[in-house]
Every structure is written in structure tokens, then in C-alpha cells.
Tab-separated table of C-alpha atoms in Angstrom:
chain	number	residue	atom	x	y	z
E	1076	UNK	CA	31.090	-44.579	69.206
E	1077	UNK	CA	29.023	-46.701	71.327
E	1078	UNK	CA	25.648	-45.226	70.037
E	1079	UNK	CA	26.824	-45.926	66.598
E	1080	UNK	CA	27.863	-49.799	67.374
E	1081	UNK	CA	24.821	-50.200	69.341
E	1082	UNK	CA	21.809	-48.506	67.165
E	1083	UNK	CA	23.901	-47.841	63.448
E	1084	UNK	CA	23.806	-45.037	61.215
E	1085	UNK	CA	19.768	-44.979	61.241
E	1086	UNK	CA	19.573	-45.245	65.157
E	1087	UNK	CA	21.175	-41.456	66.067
E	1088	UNK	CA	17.920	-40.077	63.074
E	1089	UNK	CA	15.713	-42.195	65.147
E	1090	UNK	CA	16.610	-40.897	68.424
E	1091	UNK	CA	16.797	-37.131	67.606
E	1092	UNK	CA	13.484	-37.658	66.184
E	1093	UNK	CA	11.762	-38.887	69.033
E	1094	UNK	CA	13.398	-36.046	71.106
E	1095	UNK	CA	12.128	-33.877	68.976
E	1096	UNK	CA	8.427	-35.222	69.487
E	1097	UNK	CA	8.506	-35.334	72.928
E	1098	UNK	CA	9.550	-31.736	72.935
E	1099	UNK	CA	7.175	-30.375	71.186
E	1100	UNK	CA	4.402	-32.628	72.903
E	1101	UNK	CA	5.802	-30.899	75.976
E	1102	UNK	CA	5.604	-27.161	74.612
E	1103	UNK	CA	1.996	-28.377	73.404
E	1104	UNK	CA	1.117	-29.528	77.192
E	1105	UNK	CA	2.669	-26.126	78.565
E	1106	UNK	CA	0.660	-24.142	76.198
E	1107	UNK	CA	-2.343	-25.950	76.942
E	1108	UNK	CA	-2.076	-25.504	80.522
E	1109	UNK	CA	-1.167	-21.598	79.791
E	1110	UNK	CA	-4.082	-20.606	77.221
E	1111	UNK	CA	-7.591	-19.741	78.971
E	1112	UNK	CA	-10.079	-22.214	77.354
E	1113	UNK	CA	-8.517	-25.061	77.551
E	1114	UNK	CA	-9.257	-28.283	79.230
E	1115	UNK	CA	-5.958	-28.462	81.060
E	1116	UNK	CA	-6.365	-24.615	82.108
E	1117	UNK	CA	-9.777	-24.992	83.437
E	1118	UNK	CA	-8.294	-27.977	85.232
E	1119	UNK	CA	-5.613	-25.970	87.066
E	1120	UNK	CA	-6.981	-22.342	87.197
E	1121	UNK	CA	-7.591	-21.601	90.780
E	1122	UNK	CA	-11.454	-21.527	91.698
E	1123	UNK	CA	-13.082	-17.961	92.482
E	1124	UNK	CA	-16.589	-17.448	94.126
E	1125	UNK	CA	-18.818	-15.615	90.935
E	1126	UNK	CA	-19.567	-12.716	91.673
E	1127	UNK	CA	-23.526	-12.480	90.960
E	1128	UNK	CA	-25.502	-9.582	90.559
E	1129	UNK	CA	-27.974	-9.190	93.185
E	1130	UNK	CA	-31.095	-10.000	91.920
E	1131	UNK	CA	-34.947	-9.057	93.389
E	1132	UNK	CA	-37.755	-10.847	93.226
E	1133	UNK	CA	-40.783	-10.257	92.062
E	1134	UNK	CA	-42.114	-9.283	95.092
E	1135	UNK	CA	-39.430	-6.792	95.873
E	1136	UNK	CA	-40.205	-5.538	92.516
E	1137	UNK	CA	-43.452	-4.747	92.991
E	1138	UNK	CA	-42.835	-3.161	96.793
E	1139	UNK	CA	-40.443	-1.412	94.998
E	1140	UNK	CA	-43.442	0.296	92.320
E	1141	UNK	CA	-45.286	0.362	95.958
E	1142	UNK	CA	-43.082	2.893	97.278
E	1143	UNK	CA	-42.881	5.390	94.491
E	1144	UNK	CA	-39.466	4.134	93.693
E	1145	UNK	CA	-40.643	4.706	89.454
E	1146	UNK	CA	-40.040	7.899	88.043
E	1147	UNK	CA	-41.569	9.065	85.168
E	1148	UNK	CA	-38.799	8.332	83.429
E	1149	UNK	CA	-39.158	4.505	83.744
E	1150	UNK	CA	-42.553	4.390	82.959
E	1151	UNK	CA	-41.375	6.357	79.735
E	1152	UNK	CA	-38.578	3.693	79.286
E	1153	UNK	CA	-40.957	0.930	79.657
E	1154	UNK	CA	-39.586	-0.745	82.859
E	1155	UNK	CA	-43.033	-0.774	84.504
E	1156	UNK	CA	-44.105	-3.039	80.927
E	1157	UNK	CA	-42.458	-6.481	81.546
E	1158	UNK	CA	-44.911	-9.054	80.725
E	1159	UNK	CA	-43.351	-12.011	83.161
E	1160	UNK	CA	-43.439	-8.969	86.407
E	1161	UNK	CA	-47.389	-9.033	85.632
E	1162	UNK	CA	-47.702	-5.429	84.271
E	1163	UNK	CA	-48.699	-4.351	80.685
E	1164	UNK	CA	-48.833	-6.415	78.181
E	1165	UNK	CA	-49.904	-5.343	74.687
E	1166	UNK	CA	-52.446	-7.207	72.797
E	1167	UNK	CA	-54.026	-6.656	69.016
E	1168	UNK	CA	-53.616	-3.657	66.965
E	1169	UNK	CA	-56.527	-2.205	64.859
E	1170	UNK	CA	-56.374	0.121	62.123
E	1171	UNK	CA	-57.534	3.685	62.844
E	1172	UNK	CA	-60.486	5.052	61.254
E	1173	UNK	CA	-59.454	7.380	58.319
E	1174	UNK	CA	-62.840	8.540	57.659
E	1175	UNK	CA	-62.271	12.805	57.958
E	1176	UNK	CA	-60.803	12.386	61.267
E	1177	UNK	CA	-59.724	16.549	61.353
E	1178	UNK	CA	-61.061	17.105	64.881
E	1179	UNK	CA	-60.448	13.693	66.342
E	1180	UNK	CA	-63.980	13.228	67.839
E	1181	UNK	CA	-64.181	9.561	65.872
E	1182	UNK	CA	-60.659	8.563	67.084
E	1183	UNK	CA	-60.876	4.993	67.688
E	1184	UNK	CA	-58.728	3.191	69.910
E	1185	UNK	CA	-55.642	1.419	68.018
E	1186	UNK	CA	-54.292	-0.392	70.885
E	1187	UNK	CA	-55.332	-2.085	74.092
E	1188	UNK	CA	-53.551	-3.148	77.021
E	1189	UNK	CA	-53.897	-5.177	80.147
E	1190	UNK	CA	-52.091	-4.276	83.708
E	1191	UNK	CA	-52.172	-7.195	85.703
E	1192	UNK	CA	-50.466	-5.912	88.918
E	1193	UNK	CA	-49.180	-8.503	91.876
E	1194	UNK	CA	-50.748	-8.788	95.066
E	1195	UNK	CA	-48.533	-6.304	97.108
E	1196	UNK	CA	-49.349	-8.647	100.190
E	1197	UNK	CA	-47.115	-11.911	98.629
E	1198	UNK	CA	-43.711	-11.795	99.849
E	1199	UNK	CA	-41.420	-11.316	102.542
E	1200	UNK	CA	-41.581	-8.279	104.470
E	1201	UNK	CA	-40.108	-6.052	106.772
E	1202	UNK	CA	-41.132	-4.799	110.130
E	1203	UNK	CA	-43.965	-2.543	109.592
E	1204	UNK	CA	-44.840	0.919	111.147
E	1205	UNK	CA	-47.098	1.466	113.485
E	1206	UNK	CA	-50.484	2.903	112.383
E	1207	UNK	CA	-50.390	6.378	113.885
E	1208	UNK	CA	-53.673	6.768	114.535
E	1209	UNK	CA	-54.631	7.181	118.460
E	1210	UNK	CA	-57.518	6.814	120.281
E	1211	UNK	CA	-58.014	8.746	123.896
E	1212	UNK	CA	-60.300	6.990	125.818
E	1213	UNK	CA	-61.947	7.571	129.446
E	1214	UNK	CA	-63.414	5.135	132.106
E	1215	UNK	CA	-65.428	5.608	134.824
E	1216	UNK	CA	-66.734	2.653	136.806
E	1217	UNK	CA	-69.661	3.823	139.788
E	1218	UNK	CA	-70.548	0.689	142.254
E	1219	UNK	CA	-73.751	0.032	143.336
E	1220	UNK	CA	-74.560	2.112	146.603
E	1221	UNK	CA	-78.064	1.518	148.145
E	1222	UNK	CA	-79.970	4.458	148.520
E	1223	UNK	CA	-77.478	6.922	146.245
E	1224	UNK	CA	-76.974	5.627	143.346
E	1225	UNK	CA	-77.230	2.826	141.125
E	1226	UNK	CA	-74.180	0.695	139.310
E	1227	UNK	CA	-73.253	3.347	136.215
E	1228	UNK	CA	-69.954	2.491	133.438
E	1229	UNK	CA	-69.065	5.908	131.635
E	1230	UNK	CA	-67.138	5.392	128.433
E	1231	UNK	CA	-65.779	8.779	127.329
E	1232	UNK	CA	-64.714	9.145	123.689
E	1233	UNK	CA	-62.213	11.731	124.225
E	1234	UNK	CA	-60.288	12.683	120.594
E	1235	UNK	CA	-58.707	11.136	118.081
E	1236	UNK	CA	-55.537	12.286	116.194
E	1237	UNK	CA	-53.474	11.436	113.371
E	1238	UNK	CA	-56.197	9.939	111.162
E	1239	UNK	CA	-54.665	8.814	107.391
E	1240	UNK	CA	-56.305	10.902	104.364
E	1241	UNK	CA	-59.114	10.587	102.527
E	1242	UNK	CA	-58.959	8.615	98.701
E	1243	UNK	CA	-59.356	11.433	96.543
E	1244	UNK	CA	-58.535	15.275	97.688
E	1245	UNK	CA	-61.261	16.158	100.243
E	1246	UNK	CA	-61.567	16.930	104.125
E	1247	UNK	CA	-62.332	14.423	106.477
E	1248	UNK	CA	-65.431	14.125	108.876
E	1249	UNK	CA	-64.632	11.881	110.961
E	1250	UNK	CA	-67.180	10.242	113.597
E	1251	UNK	CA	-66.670	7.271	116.140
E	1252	UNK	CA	-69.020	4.336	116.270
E	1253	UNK	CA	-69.235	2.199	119.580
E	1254	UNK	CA	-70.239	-1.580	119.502
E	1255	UNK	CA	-70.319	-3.697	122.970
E	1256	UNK	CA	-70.570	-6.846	122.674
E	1257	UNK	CA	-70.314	-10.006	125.140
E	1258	UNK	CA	-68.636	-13.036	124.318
E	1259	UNK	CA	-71.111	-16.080	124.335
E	1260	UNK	CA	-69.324	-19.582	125.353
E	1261	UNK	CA	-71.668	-21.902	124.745
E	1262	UNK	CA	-72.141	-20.486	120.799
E	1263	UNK	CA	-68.884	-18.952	120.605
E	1264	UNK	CA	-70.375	-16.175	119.155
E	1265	UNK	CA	-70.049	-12.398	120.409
E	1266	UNK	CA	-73.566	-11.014	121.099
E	1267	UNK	CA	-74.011	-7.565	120.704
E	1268	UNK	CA	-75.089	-5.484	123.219
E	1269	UNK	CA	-75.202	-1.602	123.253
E	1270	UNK	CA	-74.242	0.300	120.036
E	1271	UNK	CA	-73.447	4.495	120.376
E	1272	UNK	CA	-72.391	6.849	117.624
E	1273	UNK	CA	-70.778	9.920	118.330
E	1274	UNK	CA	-71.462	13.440	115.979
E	1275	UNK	CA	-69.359	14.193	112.852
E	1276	UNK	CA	-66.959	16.507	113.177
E	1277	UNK	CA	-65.957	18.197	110.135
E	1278	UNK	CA	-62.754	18.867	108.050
E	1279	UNK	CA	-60.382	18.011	110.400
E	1280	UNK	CA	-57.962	14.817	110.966
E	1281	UNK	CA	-57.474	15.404	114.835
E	1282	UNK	CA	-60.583	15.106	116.280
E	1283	UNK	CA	-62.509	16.513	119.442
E	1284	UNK	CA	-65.053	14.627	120.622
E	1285	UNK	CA	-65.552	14.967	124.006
E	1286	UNK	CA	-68.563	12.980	124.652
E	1287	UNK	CA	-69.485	10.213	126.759
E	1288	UNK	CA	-72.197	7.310	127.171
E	1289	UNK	CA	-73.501	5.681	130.425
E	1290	UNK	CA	-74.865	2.406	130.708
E	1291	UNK	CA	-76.446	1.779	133.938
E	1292	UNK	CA	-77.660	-1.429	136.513
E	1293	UNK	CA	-74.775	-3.857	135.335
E	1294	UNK	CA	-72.693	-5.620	137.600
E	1295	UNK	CA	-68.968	-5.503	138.063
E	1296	UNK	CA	-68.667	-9.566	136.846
E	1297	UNK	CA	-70.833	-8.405	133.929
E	1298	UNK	CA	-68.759	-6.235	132.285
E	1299	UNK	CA	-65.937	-7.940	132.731
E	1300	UNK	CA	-67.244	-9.632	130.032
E	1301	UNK	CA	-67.441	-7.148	127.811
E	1302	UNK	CA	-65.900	-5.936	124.195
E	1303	UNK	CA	-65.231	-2.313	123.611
E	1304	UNK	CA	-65.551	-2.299	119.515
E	1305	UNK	CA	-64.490	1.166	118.059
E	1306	UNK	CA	-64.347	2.225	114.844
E	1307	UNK	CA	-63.775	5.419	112.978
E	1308	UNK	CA	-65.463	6.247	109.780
E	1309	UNK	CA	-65.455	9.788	107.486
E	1310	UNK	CA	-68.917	11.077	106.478
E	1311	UNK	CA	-68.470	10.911	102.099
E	1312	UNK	CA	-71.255	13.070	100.744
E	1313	UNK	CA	-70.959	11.473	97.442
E	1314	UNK	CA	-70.474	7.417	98.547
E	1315	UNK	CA	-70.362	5.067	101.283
E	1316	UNK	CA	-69.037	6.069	104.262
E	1317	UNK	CA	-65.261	4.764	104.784
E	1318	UNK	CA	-64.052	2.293	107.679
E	1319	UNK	CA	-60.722	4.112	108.552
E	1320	UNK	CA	-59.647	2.491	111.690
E	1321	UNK	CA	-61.088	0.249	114.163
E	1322	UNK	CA	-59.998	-0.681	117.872
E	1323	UNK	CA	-60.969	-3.524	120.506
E	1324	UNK	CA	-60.770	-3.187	123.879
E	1325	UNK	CA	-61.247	-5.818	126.371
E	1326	UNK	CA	-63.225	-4.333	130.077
E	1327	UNK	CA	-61.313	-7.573	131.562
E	1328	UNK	CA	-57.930	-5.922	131.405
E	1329	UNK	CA	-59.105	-2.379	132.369
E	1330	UNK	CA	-58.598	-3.265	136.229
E	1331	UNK	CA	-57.793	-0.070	137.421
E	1332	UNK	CA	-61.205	1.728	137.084
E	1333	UNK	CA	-62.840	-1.229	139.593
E	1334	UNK	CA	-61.049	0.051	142.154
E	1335	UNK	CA	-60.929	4.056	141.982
E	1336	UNK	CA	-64.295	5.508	141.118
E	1337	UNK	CA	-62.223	8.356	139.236
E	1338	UNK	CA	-62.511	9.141	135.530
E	1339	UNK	CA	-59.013	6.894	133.859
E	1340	UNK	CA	-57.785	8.165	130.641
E	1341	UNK	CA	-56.044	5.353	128.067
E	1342	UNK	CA	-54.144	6.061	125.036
E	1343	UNK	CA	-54.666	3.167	122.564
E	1344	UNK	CA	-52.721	3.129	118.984
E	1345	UNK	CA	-55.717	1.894	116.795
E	1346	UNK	CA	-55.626	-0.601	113.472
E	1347	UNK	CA	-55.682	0.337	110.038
E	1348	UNK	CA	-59.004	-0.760	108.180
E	1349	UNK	CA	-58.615	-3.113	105.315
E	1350	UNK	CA	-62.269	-4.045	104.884
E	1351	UNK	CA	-63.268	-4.335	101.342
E	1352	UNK	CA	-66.482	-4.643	99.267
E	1353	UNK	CA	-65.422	-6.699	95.946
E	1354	UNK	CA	-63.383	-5.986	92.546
E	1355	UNK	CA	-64.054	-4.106	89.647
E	1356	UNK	CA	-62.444	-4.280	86.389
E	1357	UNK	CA	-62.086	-0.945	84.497
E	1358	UNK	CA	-60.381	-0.047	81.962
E	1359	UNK	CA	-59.196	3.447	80.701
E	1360	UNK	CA	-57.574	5.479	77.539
E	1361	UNK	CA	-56.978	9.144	77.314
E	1362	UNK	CA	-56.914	10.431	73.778
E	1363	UNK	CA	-55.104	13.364	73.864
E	1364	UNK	CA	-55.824	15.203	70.238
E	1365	UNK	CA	-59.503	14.977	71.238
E	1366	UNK	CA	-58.526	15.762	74.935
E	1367	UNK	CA	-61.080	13.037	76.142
E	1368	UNK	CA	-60.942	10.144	78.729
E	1369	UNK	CA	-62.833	6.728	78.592
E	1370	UNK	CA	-63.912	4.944	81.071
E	1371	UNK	CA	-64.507	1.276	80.282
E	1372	UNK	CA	-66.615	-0.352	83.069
E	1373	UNK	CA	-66.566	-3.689	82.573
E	1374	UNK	CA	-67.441	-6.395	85.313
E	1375	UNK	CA	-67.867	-7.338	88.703
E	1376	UNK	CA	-66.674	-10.050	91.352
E	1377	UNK	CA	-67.009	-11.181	94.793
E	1378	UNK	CA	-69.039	-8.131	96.157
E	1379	UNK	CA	-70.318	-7.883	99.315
E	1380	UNK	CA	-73.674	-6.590	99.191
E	1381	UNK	CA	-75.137	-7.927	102.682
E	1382	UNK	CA	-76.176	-7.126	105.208
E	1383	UNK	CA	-76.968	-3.739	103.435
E	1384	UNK	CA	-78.741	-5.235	100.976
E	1385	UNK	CA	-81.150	-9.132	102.619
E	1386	UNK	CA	-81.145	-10.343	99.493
E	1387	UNK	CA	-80.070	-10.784	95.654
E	1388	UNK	CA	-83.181	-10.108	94.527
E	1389	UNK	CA	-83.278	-6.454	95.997
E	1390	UNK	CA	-79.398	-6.396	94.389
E	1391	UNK	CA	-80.097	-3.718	91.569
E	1392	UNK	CA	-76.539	-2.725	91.199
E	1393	UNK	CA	-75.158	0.214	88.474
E	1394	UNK	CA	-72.236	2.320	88.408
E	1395	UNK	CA	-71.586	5.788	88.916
E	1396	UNK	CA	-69.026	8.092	87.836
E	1397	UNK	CA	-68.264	11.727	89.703
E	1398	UNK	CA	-65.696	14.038	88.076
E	1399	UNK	CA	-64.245	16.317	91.234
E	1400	UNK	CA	-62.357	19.003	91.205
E	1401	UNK	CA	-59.305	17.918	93.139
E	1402	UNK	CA	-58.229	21.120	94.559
E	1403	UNK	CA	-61.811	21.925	96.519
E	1404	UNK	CA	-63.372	18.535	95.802
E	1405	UNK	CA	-66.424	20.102	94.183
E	1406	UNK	CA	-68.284	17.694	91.746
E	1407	UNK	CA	-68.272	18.974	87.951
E	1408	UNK	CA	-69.773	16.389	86.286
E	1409	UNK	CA	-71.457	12.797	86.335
E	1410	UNK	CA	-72.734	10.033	84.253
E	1411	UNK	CA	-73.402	6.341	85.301
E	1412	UNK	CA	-73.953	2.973	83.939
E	1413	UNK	CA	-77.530	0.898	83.265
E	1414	UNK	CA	-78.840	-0.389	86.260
E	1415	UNK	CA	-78.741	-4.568	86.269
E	1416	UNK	CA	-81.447	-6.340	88.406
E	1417	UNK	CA	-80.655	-9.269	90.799
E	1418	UNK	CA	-77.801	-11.538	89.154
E	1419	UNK	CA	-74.482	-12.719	90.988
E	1420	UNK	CA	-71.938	-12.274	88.276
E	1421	UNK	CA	-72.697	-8.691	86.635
E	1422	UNK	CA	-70.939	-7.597	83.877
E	1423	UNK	CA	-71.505	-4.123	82.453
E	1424	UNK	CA	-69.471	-3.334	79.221
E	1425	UNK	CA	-70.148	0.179	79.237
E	1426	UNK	CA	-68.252	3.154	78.047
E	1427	UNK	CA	-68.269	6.466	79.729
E	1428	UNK	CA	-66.508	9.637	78.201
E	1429	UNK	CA	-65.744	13.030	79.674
E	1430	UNK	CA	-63.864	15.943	78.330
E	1431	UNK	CA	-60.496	16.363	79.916
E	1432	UNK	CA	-58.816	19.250	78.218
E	1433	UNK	CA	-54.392	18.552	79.260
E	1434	UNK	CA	-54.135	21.727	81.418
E	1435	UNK	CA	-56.828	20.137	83.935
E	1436	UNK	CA	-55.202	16.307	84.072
E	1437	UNK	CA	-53.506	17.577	87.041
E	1438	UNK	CA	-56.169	18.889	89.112
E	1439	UNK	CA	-59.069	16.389	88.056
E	1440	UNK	CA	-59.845	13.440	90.062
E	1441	UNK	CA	-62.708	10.584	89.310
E	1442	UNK	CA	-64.890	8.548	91.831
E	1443	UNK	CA	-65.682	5.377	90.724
E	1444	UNK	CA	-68.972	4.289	93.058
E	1445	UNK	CA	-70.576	1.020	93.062
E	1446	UNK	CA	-74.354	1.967	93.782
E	1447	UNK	CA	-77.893	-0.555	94.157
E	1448	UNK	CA	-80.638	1.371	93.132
E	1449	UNK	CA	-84.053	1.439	95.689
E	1450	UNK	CA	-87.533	-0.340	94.093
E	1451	UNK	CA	-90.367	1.866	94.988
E	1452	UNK	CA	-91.419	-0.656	98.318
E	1453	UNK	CA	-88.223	1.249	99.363
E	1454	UNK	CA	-88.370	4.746	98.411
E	1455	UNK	CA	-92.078	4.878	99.742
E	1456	UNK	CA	-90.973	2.880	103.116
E	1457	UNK	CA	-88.017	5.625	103.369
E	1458	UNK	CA	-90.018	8.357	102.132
E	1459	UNK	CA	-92.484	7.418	105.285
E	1460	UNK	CA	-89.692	7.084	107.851
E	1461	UNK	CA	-87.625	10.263	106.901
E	1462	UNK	CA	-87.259	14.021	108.370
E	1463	UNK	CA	-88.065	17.115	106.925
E	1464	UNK	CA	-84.726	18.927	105.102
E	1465	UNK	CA	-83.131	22.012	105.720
E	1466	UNK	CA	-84.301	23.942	102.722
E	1467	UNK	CA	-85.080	27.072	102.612
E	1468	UNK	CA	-87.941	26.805	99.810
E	1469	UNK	CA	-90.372	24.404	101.971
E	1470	UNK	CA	-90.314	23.735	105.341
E	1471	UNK	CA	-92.026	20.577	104.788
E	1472	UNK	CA	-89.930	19.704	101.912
E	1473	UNK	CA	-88.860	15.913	102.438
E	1474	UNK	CA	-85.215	14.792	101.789
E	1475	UNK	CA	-85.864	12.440	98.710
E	1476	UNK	CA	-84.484	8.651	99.404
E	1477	UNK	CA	-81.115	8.252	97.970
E	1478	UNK	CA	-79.891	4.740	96.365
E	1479	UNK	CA	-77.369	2.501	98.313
E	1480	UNK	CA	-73.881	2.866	98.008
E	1481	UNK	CA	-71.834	0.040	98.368
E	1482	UNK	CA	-68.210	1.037	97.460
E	1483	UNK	CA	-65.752	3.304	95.850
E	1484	UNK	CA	-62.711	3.691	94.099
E	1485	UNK	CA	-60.610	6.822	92.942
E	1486	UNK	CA	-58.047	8.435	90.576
E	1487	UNK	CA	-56.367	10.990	89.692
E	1488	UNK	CA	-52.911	12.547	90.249
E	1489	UNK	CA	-53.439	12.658	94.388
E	1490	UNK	CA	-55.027	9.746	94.939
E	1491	UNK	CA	-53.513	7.686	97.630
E	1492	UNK	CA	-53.890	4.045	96.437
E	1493	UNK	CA	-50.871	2.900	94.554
E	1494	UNK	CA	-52.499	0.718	92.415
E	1495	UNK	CA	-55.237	3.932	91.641
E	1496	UNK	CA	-52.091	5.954	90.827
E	1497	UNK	CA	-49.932	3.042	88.667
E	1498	UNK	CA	-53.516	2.754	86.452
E	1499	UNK	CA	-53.944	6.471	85.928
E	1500	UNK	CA	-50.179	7.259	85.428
E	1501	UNK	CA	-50.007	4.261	82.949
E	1502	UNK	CA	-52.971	5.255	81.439
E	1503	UNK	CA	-51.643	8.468	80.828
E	1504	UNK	CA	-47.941	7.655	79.515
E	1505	UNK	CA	-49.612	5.102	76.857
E	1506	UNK	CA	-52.331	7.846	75.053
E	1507	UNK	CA	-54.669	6.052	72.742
E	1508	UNK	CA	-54.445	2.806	74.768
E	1509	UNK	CA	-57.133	0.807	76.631
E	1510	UNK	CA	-55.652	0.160	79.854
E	1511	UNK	CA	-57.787	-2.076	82.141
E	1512	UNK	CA	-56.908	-3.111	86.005
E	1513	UNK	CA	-58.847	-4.924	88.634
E	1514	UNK	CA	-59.416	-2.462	91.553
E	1515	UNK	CA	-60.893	-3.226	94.877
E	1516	UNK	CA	-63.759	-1.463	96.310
E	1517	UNK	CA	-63.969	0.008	99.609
């Protein structure tokens, strides 16, 4: 009664109606609050960390290819072939020749690729191992004493054990080379002093050496300031001999022996060898139907020629190629490049092909070697300066002058370098593909 005095007949219609939009404005609020999606749900949803998915970085990536963490498999997959992680990236493809191509010898290449791997030294890493190489060393220190004997240092060159591998499958003979040198302070230079080389001792990795060098009339403030420089390099009969390990020892800290006039033995854990000798780009295919592999060499960079070589006008650089057997690393065939005289950026362009039937892929290895060729002023100078051979045919048959070797690179299946192995492997998976890396020399 009192709604209808105060609103009339129309004012109940207008009332219901209102409660009826507010109501379903309500159920719309609800709902919107309710459904996922909406702005009010997003608004009142409680807030959860994301859960990401751990991700690597490039770096890691790489360490990861390092460590022989890629099966076949992947490389099959194509995992190793992501153009942004710097590894194969696929370029033009050109139309085979169709001209009677039954036995394949004509098969042209139909598609190239480029590896561009990272520098496995960027990024963070972990604690590293210890090199296990070991050096025994012994030092004997004799005073001056009038009338008996004069002021004597004996440095023994005892063993050394644990020595890492060779590149490609073959024995080590190992030999120790001695360098003293004395630290000058007004130049800040070191100034060498005495240099001794110790024999080669063959196909072992835990050398004997047992052999020891005297230096004699030096005073005990003298070789105080001494350096002890060892290094250990393995006799190659094919290339340049490798720097394996190397080890500096200062006589200043080595107080002991100034007091006893006994022999002192000293364990020291030696340093791995990174020296290098430039880059080379090569590039490879395999063509299985033919069963053939090419060799592409293609240019140098930053190579280190002196102080082998003064000068680089005497620079007469070429390349050669050794196929070894890499069971008794026995050489079974070679070929090399044209010999370039005296420029500073040499690029080759040459293509070198050897028969590789597929039951041998697995027990043939290759040795890249970067070589400078003698003039004759050389071979006649070395000619005059070197010692009869040890052939049977002539006793005064002369050793004939061999050309400088300046550094080396292998591959094949037991190769240790892990770039080596990630070009040959690749190489291998992607048949009929030119497949070029830069590789460093040493």
C-alpha cells in the first residue's frame, strides 16, 4: 500500500526492473571474476613464480659438443646444425652433372656448407684438472773448495710420466729440452744462458731419462738468479716436432740443495702446451658412391713462421697431405699443394682427392702439414753441414735436406682434437657436402 501511494502503478515495474539489472550485473561481475582470461580474474588470481625451463648458453652448448656429450644420433637429427649456435649452415645448391654419371667419378658437389664453431675458451668455467703430467727432477749444488774442487750445479732429468697422446694414432718419443736463462733488470728481458737436450726415447709415454748436465765455476748468488725452462716435445717423423708440456723452475726457491751437498729429488706437475702456429681453413666432402674424399685447402692466417724462417722472403710455404694408417701409423699415400713464394696473406684454393673405400673410414687418419720449401742457398748450405746416413747402400750416402715444417693438423676417427673430430664426423654425416672449418696449427 505504501509503495503504491508513493511510486503508482508504474513505480513497482520500475523497481523490479532495476533489481533485475543489478542482479544480473552482479552474476556478470561473479562470472568475470570466476572465468580464466578475464581482466577481473587476472586481477585476483593469486601470483605463482613461472616455472622456466633451464636454459644454456651458448657457451655451455658448445662445452657441451666439447665433451662428447653428441651422439651420432644428434648429429643425424641435426642438433649440431643451428645456424645462431655457429655450426653448419647451408648455403647454394647446384644441379648435379647428368652427363653418364654410372660410376660416379664426375660427381660434382651439390651442396656446400660452412661450420663456424665457437671459441671453446669464451665462457664461464669450472675448476679445471690438473695436467697429469710430472716431471722428476734432481739437484745437486757442489761449493767451491780450494784445492778439490771447483763450484759444480748438477741438474738431473730424472723421468717423466703421464704424458697426453699424440694427434693422430702413433707412439710417442718423447725428449726433454733445457733452457737457463737469467733475468736481466735493467732490460727486463730474460737472457739465455745454457741450453741441453736430452735423447729421444721411443714409443713410450712414461719416460726414463736418467741423465744429467753440470755447469761448472758459478757462484751460489749467481744462480740464484737463474730460470730452469723445461719443455717436453715428441720426435714426429712426418712434421714438426710437438711442444707437449713445458715447466719453469725458479733456483731462488730451491733452498735446500745450498745447504746439503746431496743429490734432492723434486716432483713438479708440469703445464699443458697451447702454443700454436696460425689457422688454416679447409674444407672437406666425402662422396660416398665414388668412395672418395676431398680435401679443399683453401687459405692461411696469422702464421708464425719466425724465428724458423728470418724472413718473408725465404717464406715459400705449400701444403702437404699424409694419408696414415691409423692402426700402425704407417703412411699410404701423399699429395701436396703448389708451393707460394714470399707473400703474407696466402691463399691456396686447391683440391686434393684420395680414394677412401667405406670399410677403411674407420681406420684412416690424414695429416694436414703446413711446410716452407728450402731455395738451393739452403739445401747446398745444409747439404755442406750434414752427416753421413745410416744406409746400407753407401756409406757416404748424405741424408738429403728436408723442407721446413711449420705445423700440423689431423683427422680421422681417433684424433684427439674436438674440433678435428666435429669436422670429420660432420663431414661424414652430410655425404656430398663441402664442409669447411678454420683449424689451428700446431
Amino acid at each position: 500500500m505504501v509503495n503504491d501511494k508513493l511510486f503508482g502503478p508504474m513505480g513497482q515495474i520500475i523497481i523490479y526492473g532495476i533489481i533485475s539489472i543489478v542482479v544480473i550485473i552482479a552474476i556478470l561481475v561473479i562470472a568475470c571474476f570466476v572465468t580464466p582470461g578475464c581482466i577481473g580474474y587476472e586481477c585476483v588470481r593469486p601470483r605463482k613464480k613461472s616455472k622456466r625451463a633451464p636454459t644454456l648458453n651458448k657457451n655451455k652448448a658448445i662445452d657441451d659438443v666439447k665433451n662428447n656429450y653428441t651422439s651420432y644420433r644428434s648429429w643425424r637429427l641435426g642438433s649440431l646444425y643451428d645456424t645462431n649456435n655457429g655450426t653448419i649452415h647451408e648455403h647454394s645448391i647446384s644441379p648435379r652433372d647428368s652427363i653418364n654419371s654410372v660410376n660416379s667419378q664426375f660427381e660434382s658437389i651439390d651442396t656446400s656448407s660452412v661450420v663456424n664453431l665457437v671459441n671453446p675458451s669464451g665462457g664461464k668455467k669450472g675448476k679445471e684438472k690438473p695436467f697429469p703430467t710430472e716431471l722428476t727432477l734432481s739437484l745437486r749444488f757442489l761449493p767451491y773448495c780450494e784445492g778439490v774442487t771447483s763450484s759444480k750445479l748438477v741438474i738431473g732429468i730424472e723421468a717423466v710420466s703421464g704424458l697426453p697422446p699424440k694427434q693422430y694414432n702413433c707412439t710417442l718419443d718423447p725428449y726433454v729440452k733445457l733452457n737457463i736463462t737469467k733475468q736481466s733488470w735493467t732490460h727486463k728481458k730474460k737472457r739465455e744462458m745454457y741450453s741441453f737436450t736430452t735423447k729421444s726415447v721411443k714409443q713410450t709415454a712414461n719416460p726414463i731419462f736418467k741423465e744429467s748436465f753440470v755447469i761448472s765455476g758459478i757462484s751460489t748468488q749467481e744462480i740464484k738468479e737463474w730460470i730452469l725452462n723445461f719443455e717436453v716435445h715428441d720426435h714426429d717423423r712426418y712434421a714438426n716436432h710437438t711442444k707437449l708440456c713445458e715447466l719453469q723452475v725458479l733456483l731462488k726457491d730451491m733452498k735446500k740443495i745450498y745447504f746439503s751437498p746431496e743429490t734432492h729429488l723434486f716432483n713438479f706437475h708440469m703445464k699443458q702446451s697451447k702454443e700454436e702456429y696460425g689457422s688454416i681453413l679447409l674444407g672437406m666432402s666425402y662422396l660416398p658412391t665414388a668412395q672418395r674424399l676431398t680435401i679443399n685447402v683453401m687459405k692461411l692466417r696469422n702464421v708464425k713462421f719466425m724465428p724458423t724462417i728470418p724472413n718473408i722472403h725465404e717464406f715459400n710455404p705449400y701444403v702437404r697431405i699424409l694419408m696414415l694408417n691409423g692402426k700402425t701409423g704407417r703412411r699410404m699415400k701423399k699429395k701436396k699443394t703448389k708451393c707460394i713464394t714470399g707473400i703474407q696473406n696466402i691463399e691456396f684454393n686447391e683440391t686434393l682427392t684420395f680414394d677412401l673405400p667405406i670399410h677403411q673410414i674407420d681406420s684412416i687418419q690424414f695429416l694436414v702439414i703446413l711446410c716452407s720449401k728450402l731455395t738451393q742457398e739452403d739445401k747446398s748450405s745444409a747439404m755442406m753441414n750434414e752427416v753421413p746416413s745410416d744406409s746400407e747402400d753407401s756409406i757416404s750416402s748424405f741424408q738429403k735436406p728436408k723442407d721446413i715444417c711449420l705445423g700440423k693438423v689431423a683427422f680421422g676417427k681417433g684424433v684427439r682434437g674436438v674440433t678435428e673430430r666435429l669436422h670429420w664426423f660432420s663431414t661424414l654425416q652430410n655425404p656430398r657436402k663441402l664442409v669447411t672449418v678454420w683449424h689451428s696449427l700446431k
